[in-house]
Tab-separated table of C-alpha atoms in Angstrom:
chain	number	residue	atom	x	y	z
A	13	UNK	CA	26.740	-31.324	-0.672
A	14	UNK	CA	29.779	-29.272	0.341
A	15	UNK	CA	33.091	-31.103	0.654
A	16	UNK	CA	33.535	-30.182	4.343
A	17	UNK	CA	30.181	-31.830	5.096
A	18	UNK	CA	31.154	-34.963	3.170
A	19	UNK	CA	34.456	-35.066	5.047
A	20	UNK	CA	32.600	-34.851	8.366
A	21	UNK	CA	30.338	-37.765	7.421
A	22	UNK	CA	33.300	-39.860	6.281
A	23	UNK	CA	35.111	-39.289	9.582
A	24	UNK	CA	32.094	-40.595	11.483
A	25	UNK	CA	31.386	-43.583	9.243
A	26	UNK	CA	35.010	-44.777	9.214
A	27	UNK	CA	35.417	-44.916	12.991
A	28	UNK	CA	36.533	-48.324	14.310
A	29	UNK	CA	33.649	-50.614	15.305
A	30	UNK	CA	33.043	-51.233	18.999
A	31	UNK	CA	34.652	-54.565	19.903
A	32	UNK	CA	31.990	-56.564	21.747
A	33	UNK	CA	31.957	-60.182	22.848
A	34	UNK	CA	29.340	-60.069	25.634
A	35	UNK	CA	26.614	-58.434	23.525
A	36	UNK	CA	25.677	-58.001	19.868
A	37	UNK	CA	25.465	-54.487	18.431
A	38	UNK	CA	23.832	-53.901	15.003
A	39	UNK	CA	23.968	-50.268	13.775
A	40	UNK	CA	20.737	-48.659	12.574
A	41	UNK	CA	22.629	-46.188	10.376
A	42	UNK	CA	26.333	-45.457	9.857
A	43	UNK	CA	26.159	-42.354	12.110
A	44	UNK	CA	23.565	-42.930	14.846
A	45	UNK	CA	21.664	-45.710	16.553
A	46	UNK	CA	22.148	-49.420	17.141
A	47	UNK	CA	20.102	-52.435	18.221
A	48	UNK	CA	21.599	-54.389	21.112
A	49	UNK	CA	20.816	-58.079	21.544
A	50	UNK	CA	22.056	-60.792	23.831
A	51	UNK	CA	20.852	-59.136	27.046
A	52	UNK	CA	17.972	-59.850	29.401
A	53	UNK	CA	17.528	-56.600	31.323
A	54	UNK	CA	15.407	-58.327	33.971
A	55	UNK	CA	18.643	-59.891	35.249
A	56	UNK	CA	21.799	-58.473	36.798
A	57	UNK	CA	24.368	-57.656	34.109
A	58	UNK	CA	27.995	-58.687	34.313
A	59	UNK	CA	30.745	-56.079	34.453
A	60	UNK	CA	31.736	-56.975	30.876
A	61	UNK	CA	28.167	-56.512	29.660
A	62	UNK	CA	27.855	-53.127	31.359
A	63	UNK	CA	31.195	-51.993	29.934
A	64	UNK	CA	30.191	-52.999	26.404
A	65	UNK	CA	26.791	-51.292	26.690
A	66	UNK	CA	28.560	-48.140	27.884
A	67	UNK	CA	31.010	-48.191	24.965
A	68	UNK	CA	28.219	-48.869	22.473
A	69	UNK	CA	26.250	-45.974	23.984
A	70	UNK	CA	29.117	-43.530	23.474
A	71	UNK	CA	29.726	-44.790	19.936
A	72	UNK	CA	26.114	-44.941	18.679
A	73	UNK	CA	24.308	-42.483	21.038
A	74	UNK	CA	20.968	-44.362	20.741
A	75	UNK	CA	20.611	-48.005	21.835
A	76	UNK	CA	17.523	-50.157	21.181
A	77	UNK	CA	16.749	-53.225	23.320
A	78	UNK	CA	13.881	-55.429	22.091
A	79	UNK	CA	11.600	-57.894	23.919
A	80	UNK	CA	12.265	-56.643	27.442
A	81	UNK	CA	9.515	-57.507	29.963
A	82	UNK	CA	10.658	-55.052	32.599
A	83	UNK	CA	9.225	-54.229	35.996
A	84	UNK	CA	9.732	-50.728	37.338
A	85	UNK	CA	12.517	-52.079	39.564
A	86	UNK	CA	14.247	-53.720	36.569
A	87	UNK	CA	14.006	-50.437	34.682
A	88	UNK	CA	15.448	-48.411	37.562
A	89	UNK	CA	18.225	-50.933	38.233
A	90	UNK	CA	19.417	-50.813	34.623
A	91	UNK	CA	19.279	-47.002	34.491
A	92	UNK	CA	21.192	-46.678	37.773
A	93	UNK	CA	24.183	-48.438	36.202
A	94	UNK	CA	24.878	-45.186	34.317
A	95	UNK	CA	24.372	-42.623	37.069
A	96	UNK	CA	21.975	-41.301	39.723
A	97	UNK	CA	18.338	-41.346	38.673
A	98	UNK	CA	16.765	-38.006	37.754
A	99	UNK	CA	13.743	-36.895	39.780
A	100	UNK	CA	10.538	-36.285	37.821
A	101	UNK	CA	9.750	-32.570	37.978
A	102	UNK	CA	6.186	-33.002	39.281
A	103	UNK	CA	5.328	-36.635	40.124
A	104	UNK	CA	1.660	-37.444	40.713
A	105	UNK	CA	0.820	-38.195	44.351
A	106	UNK	CA	1.759	-41.756	45.176
A	107	UNK	CA	3.686	-42.315	41.943
A	108	UNK	CA	7.328	-43.287	41.684
A	109	UNK	CA	9.346	-40.031	41.702
A	110	UNK	CA	11.818	-41.410	39.140
A	111	UNK	CA	9.328	-42.698	36.559
A	112	UNK	CA	7.518	-40.489	34.056
A	113	UNK	CA	4.506	-42.002	32.318
A	114	UNK	CA	4.388	-41.337	28.569
A	115	UNK	CA	0.817	-41.771	27.394
A	116	UNK	CA	-1.279	-40.615	24.459
A	117	UNK	CA	-4.695	-41.687	23.197
A	118	UNK	CA	-7.927	-40.505	21.648
A	119	UNK	CA	-8.431	-37.930	24.427
A	120	UNK	CA	-5.047	-36.313	23.786
A	121	UNK	CA	-4.930	-32.894	22.141
A	122	UNK	CA	-1.140	-32.671	22.214
A	123	UNK	CA	1.727	-34.912	23.234
A	124	UNK	CA	5.103	-34.255	24.782
A	125	UNK	CA	8.048	-34.487	22.433
A	126	UNK	CA	6.224	-33.914	19.136
A	127	UNK	CA	9.040	-31.849	17.623
A	128	UNK	CA	12.838	-31.868	17.592
A	129	UNK	CA	14.278	-31.249	21.059
A	130	UNK	CA	16.585	-32.400	23.849
A	131	UNK	CA	15.083	-32.895	27.293
A	132	UNK	CA	15.375	-30.297	30.026
A	133	UNK	CA	18.115	-28.143	28.527
A	134	UNK	CA	16.917	-25.189	30.623
A	135	UNK	CA	18.097	-27.057	33.718
A	136	UNK	CA	21.418	-26.155	35.282
A	137	UNK	CA	22.475	-29.766	34.690
A	138	UNK	CA	20.436	-31.349	31.872
A	139	UNK	CA	20.054	-35.120	32.055
A	140	UNK	CA	22.730	-37.495	30.801
A	141	UNK	CA	20.142	-39.529	28.962
A	142	UNK	CA	16.784	-41.253	29.105
A	143	UNK	CA	15.497	-44.811	28.964
A	144	UNK	CA	11.989	-45.116	27.531
A	145	UNK	CA	10.248	-48.504	27.824
A	146	UNK	CA	7.183	-48.790	25.596
A	147	UNK	CA	4.613	-51.434	26.529
A	148	UNK	CA	1.675	-50.446	24.289
A	149	UNK	CA	1.951	-49.363	20.665
A	150	UNK	CA	-0.774	-47.906	18.426
A	151	UNK	CA	-3.541	-50.398	17.761
A	152	UNK	CA	-3.130	-49.936	14.018
A	153	UNK	CA	0.282	-51.604	14.319
A	154	UNK	CA	2.138	-48.678	12.787
A	155	UNK	CA	2.980	-45.084	13.590
A	156	UNK	CA	4.350	-43.622	16.763
A	157	UNK	CA	7.988	-43.917	15.712
A	158	UNK	CA	10.676	-41.764	17.329
A	159	UNK	CA	13.394	-40.064	15.307
A	160	UNK	CA	16.826	-39.178	16.681
A	161	UNK	CA	19.450	-36.735	15.365
A	162	UNK	CA	23.217	-36.704	15.951
A	163	UNK	CA	24.310	-33.293	17.282
A	164	UNK	CA	28.018	-34.128	16.906
A	165	UNK	CA	27.489	-34.522	13.177
A	166	UNK	CA	25.153	-31.508	13.058
A	167	UNK	CA	28.099	-29.424	14.269
A	168	UNK	CA	30.699	-31.219	12.120
A	169	UNK	CA	28.708	-30.586	8.920
A	170	UNK	CA	28.699	-26.809	9.406
A	171	UNK	CA	31.144	-24.720	7.389
A	172	UNK	CA	34.440	-23.739	9.057
A	173	UNK	CA	33.307	-20.105	9.035
A	174	UNK	CA	30.041	-20.938	10.825
A	175	UNK	CA	31.858	-23.049	13.403
A	176	UNK	CA	34.207	-20.155	14.136
A	177	UNK	CA	31.267	-17.761	14.433
A	178	UNK	CA	29.408	-19.994	16.901
A	179	UNK	CA	32.413	-20.673	19.131
A	180	UNK	CA	32.198	-18.619	22.316
A	181	UNK	CA	28.493	-17.771	21.923
A	182	UNK	CA	26.022	-18.691	24.639
A	183	UNK	CA	22.274	-19.232	24.473
A	184	UNK	CA	19.551	-18.752	27.061
A	185	UNK	CA	17.437	-21.874	27.689
A	186	UNK	CA	14.088	-21.010	29.280
A	187	UNK	CA	11.892	-23.707	30.846
A	188	UNK	CA	8.807	-21.499	30.526
A	189	UNK	CA	9.157	-21.184	26.756
A	190	UNK	CA	7.198	-24.362	25.841
A	191	UNK	CA	4.362	-23.251	28.113
A	192	UNK	CA	4.221	-19.755	26.621
A	193	UNK	CA	4.337	-21.084	23.065
A	194	UNK	CA	1.323	-23.269	23.901
A	195	UNK	CA	-0.564	-20.299	25.349
A	196	UNK	CA	-0.266	-21.687	28.879
A	197	UNK	CA	1.450	-20.813	32.130
A	198	UNK	CA	3.569	-23.201	34.221
A	199	UNK	CA	1.993	-24.665	37.391
A	200	UNK	CA	2.295	-22.423	40.452
A	201	UNK	CA	4.463	-24.937	42.343
A	202	UNK	CA	6.859	-25.420	39.414
A	203	UNK	CA	10.156	-23.589	39.815
A	204	UNK	CA	10.851	-22.662	36.200
A	205	UNK	CA	14.512	-23.231	35.253
A	206	UNK	CA	16.367	-20.743	33.080
A	207	UNK	CA	20.066	-21.099	32.305
A	208	UNK	CA	22.674	-19.905	29.829
A	209	UNK	CA	24.701	-22.621	28.077
A	210	UNK	CA	27.351	-22.532	25.333
A	211	UNK	CA	26.023	-22.925	21.781
A	212	UNK	CA	28.861	-25.375	21.085
A	213	UNK	CA	29.731	-27.733	23.935
A	214	UNK	CA	32.013	-30.717	24.414
A	215	UNK	CA	30.684	-34.126	25.344
A	216	UNK	CA	31.821	-34.763	28.941
A	217	UNK	CA	32.893	-38.354	28.239
A	218	UNK	CA	34.398	-38.138	24.755
A	219	UNK	CA	35.411	-34.482	24.406
A	220	UNK	CA	33.751	-34.276	20.975
A	221	UNK	CA	32.126	-30.968	20.042
A	222	UNK	CA	28.391	-30.776	19.421
A	223	UNK	CA	25.621	-28.285	18.729
A	224	UNK	CA	23.616	-27.465	21.867
A	225	UNK	CA	20.505	-25.476	20.931
A	226	UNK	CA	16.944	-26.729	20.457
A	227	UNK	CA	13.727	-25.040	19.433
A	228	UNK	CA	11.435	-25.698	22.434
A	229	UNK	CA	13.837	-24.421	25.106
A	230	UNK	CA	16.382	-22.065	23.495
A	231	UNK	CA	15.130	-18.490	23.804
A	232	UNK	CA	17.956	-16.541	22.143
A	233	UNK	CA	21.696	-16.243	21.656
A	234	UNK	CA	22.905	-13.797	24.286
A	235	UNK	CA	25.575	-12.008	22.252
A	236	UNK	CA	23.341	-11.226	19.239
A	237	UNK	CA	20.417	-8.913	18.640
A	238	UNK	CA	17.030	-10.615	18.727
A	239	UNK	CA	16.730	-10.419	14.926
A	240	UNK	CA	20.208	-11.867	14.406
A	241	UNK	CA	19.599	-14.566	17.012
A	242	UNK	CA	16.285	-15.607	15.453
A	243	UNK	CA	17.924	-15.905	12.028
A	244	UNK	CA	20.885	-17.965	13.243
A	245	UNK	CA	18.746	-20.269	15.364
A	246	UNK	CA	16.249	-20.766	12.510
A	247	UNK	CA	19.125	-21.802	10.236
A	248	UNK	CA	20.440	-24.280	12.814
A	249	UNK	CA	16.993	-25.762	13.496
A	250	UNK	CA	16.390	-26.151	9.765
A	251	UNK	CA	19.760	-27.888	9.451
A	252	UNK	CA	18.835	-30.355	12.222
A	253	UNK	CA	15.347	-31.049	10.876
A	254	UNK	CA	16.081	-31.231	7.155
A	255	UNK	CA	19.382	-33.135	7.015
A	256	UNK	CA	18.384	-36.829	6.795
A	257	UNK	CA	21.993	-37.967	7.220
A	258	UNK	CA	21.819	-36.864	10.858
A	259	UNK	CA	18.846	-39.099	11.634
A	260	UNK	CA	17.806	-42.582	12.592
A	261	UNK	CA	14.242	-43.790	13.144
A	262	UNK	CA	13.109	-46.289	15.769
A	263	UNK	CA	9.914	-48.274	15.239
A	264	UNK	CA	8.492	-49.306	18.577
A	265	UNK	CA	7.254	-52.765	19.477
A	266	UNK	CA	5.796	-53.788	22.843
A	267	UNK	CA	8.661	-54.420	25.241
A	268	UNK	CA	11.151	-52.141	23.463
A	269	UNK	CA	13.483	-50.013	25.601
A	270	UNK	CA	15.484	-47.183	24.009
A	271	UNK	CA	18.396	-45.516	25.795
A	272	UNK	CA	19.531	-42.233	24.230
A	273	UNK	CA	22.293	-39.762	25.078
A	274	UNK	CA	20.488	-36.514	25.837
A	275	UNK	CA	23.807	-34.642	25.791
A	276	UNK	CA	24.442	-35.155	22.061
A	277	UNK	CA	21.108	-36.294	20.600
A	278	UNK	CA	17.831	-34.589	19.807
A	279	UNK	CA	14.656	-36.618	19.344
A	280	UNK	CA	11.214	-36.209	17.832
A	281	UNK	CA	8.283	-38.349	18.990
A	282	UNK	CA	6.111	-38.495	15.883
A	283	UNK	CA	2.398	-38.157	16.641
A	284	UNK	CA	0.924	-39.811	13.568
A	285	UNK	CA	-1.308	-42.402	15.278
A	286	UNK	CA	-4.304	-40.385	16.542
A	287	UNK	CA	-6.843	-41.616	17.705
A	288	UNK	CA	-4.873	-44.756	18.609
A	289	UNK	CA	-2.840	-44.969	21.805
A	290	UNK	CA	0.712	-45.511	22.942
A	291	UNK	CA	2.001	-46.000	26.482
A	292	UNK	CA	5.375	-46.293	28.144
A	293	UNK	CA	7.525	-45.244	31.085
A	294	UNK	CA	10.653	-43.146	31.009
A	295	UNK	CA	13.526	-42.842	33.460
A	296	UNK	CA	16.192	-40.159	33.099
A	297	UNK	CA	19.728	-40.112	34.507
A	298	UNK	CA	21.361	-37.087	36.131
A	299	UNK	CA	23.866	-35.193	33.997
A	300	UNK	CA	26.346	-32.335	34.388
A	301	UNK	CA	26.440	-28.691	33.340
A	302	UNK	CA	27.307	-28.290	29.632
A	303	UNK	CA	30.842	-26.971	29.083
A	304	UNK	CA	32.388	-25.280	26.053
């Protein structure tokens, strides 16, 4: 591995630990993910607990809460501590407009999230993050894990020359792209988002740079020819997918809630449990427009 990549990893792994007294935070890996214990999310949290969860979220990007028997109201109350709740694009009649059901079983022929991506990056203001609460795991007792990748480190591990090249470039994110790639067309009542965002953006809370392109939604880099854009994006996607140091892996159990930072994390819901089933509910939190 190149020395600049090793230096980037060392900078991340030698950051000071988050000082917590109201909760316990156990990292999943040195660079991304942590399990949080000492909280019952069915109850109102204290200001100290909320502050420590927030600081752990910014430090680890993916937080795992086990054994949480949440109602929809509990779920929404916890999510609302971090910002306004994000409306589901097309809620089913009579369903909660802030809750998206995540379900797969033997009748499924495809599932959402089965590939590296960040949610809704074609939106003008992609979500801050998501909270997914899984209540049913595959009957076999294994499979259905979700992987997460650190986009701060994905950027940091690039060569200085590549970082300089990417600075100032923008990419078009097209909400119709996943539909077209699946040979489908979006629903008639769905207003398809399409927006241009910087390839390298800064996290709005920490100011850290990160890589902001993903395969399902990024159409092309605006300043390059289509051939050049395809080559650069393919290199970046390969970097994200094939660099294990960027990743952590969460194994779901019934009652697990995972809160991830959609601004600096990509995730991959692994569909390796067919014909078994998995079920959960996801709430997203409103974000802001990505800025260089």
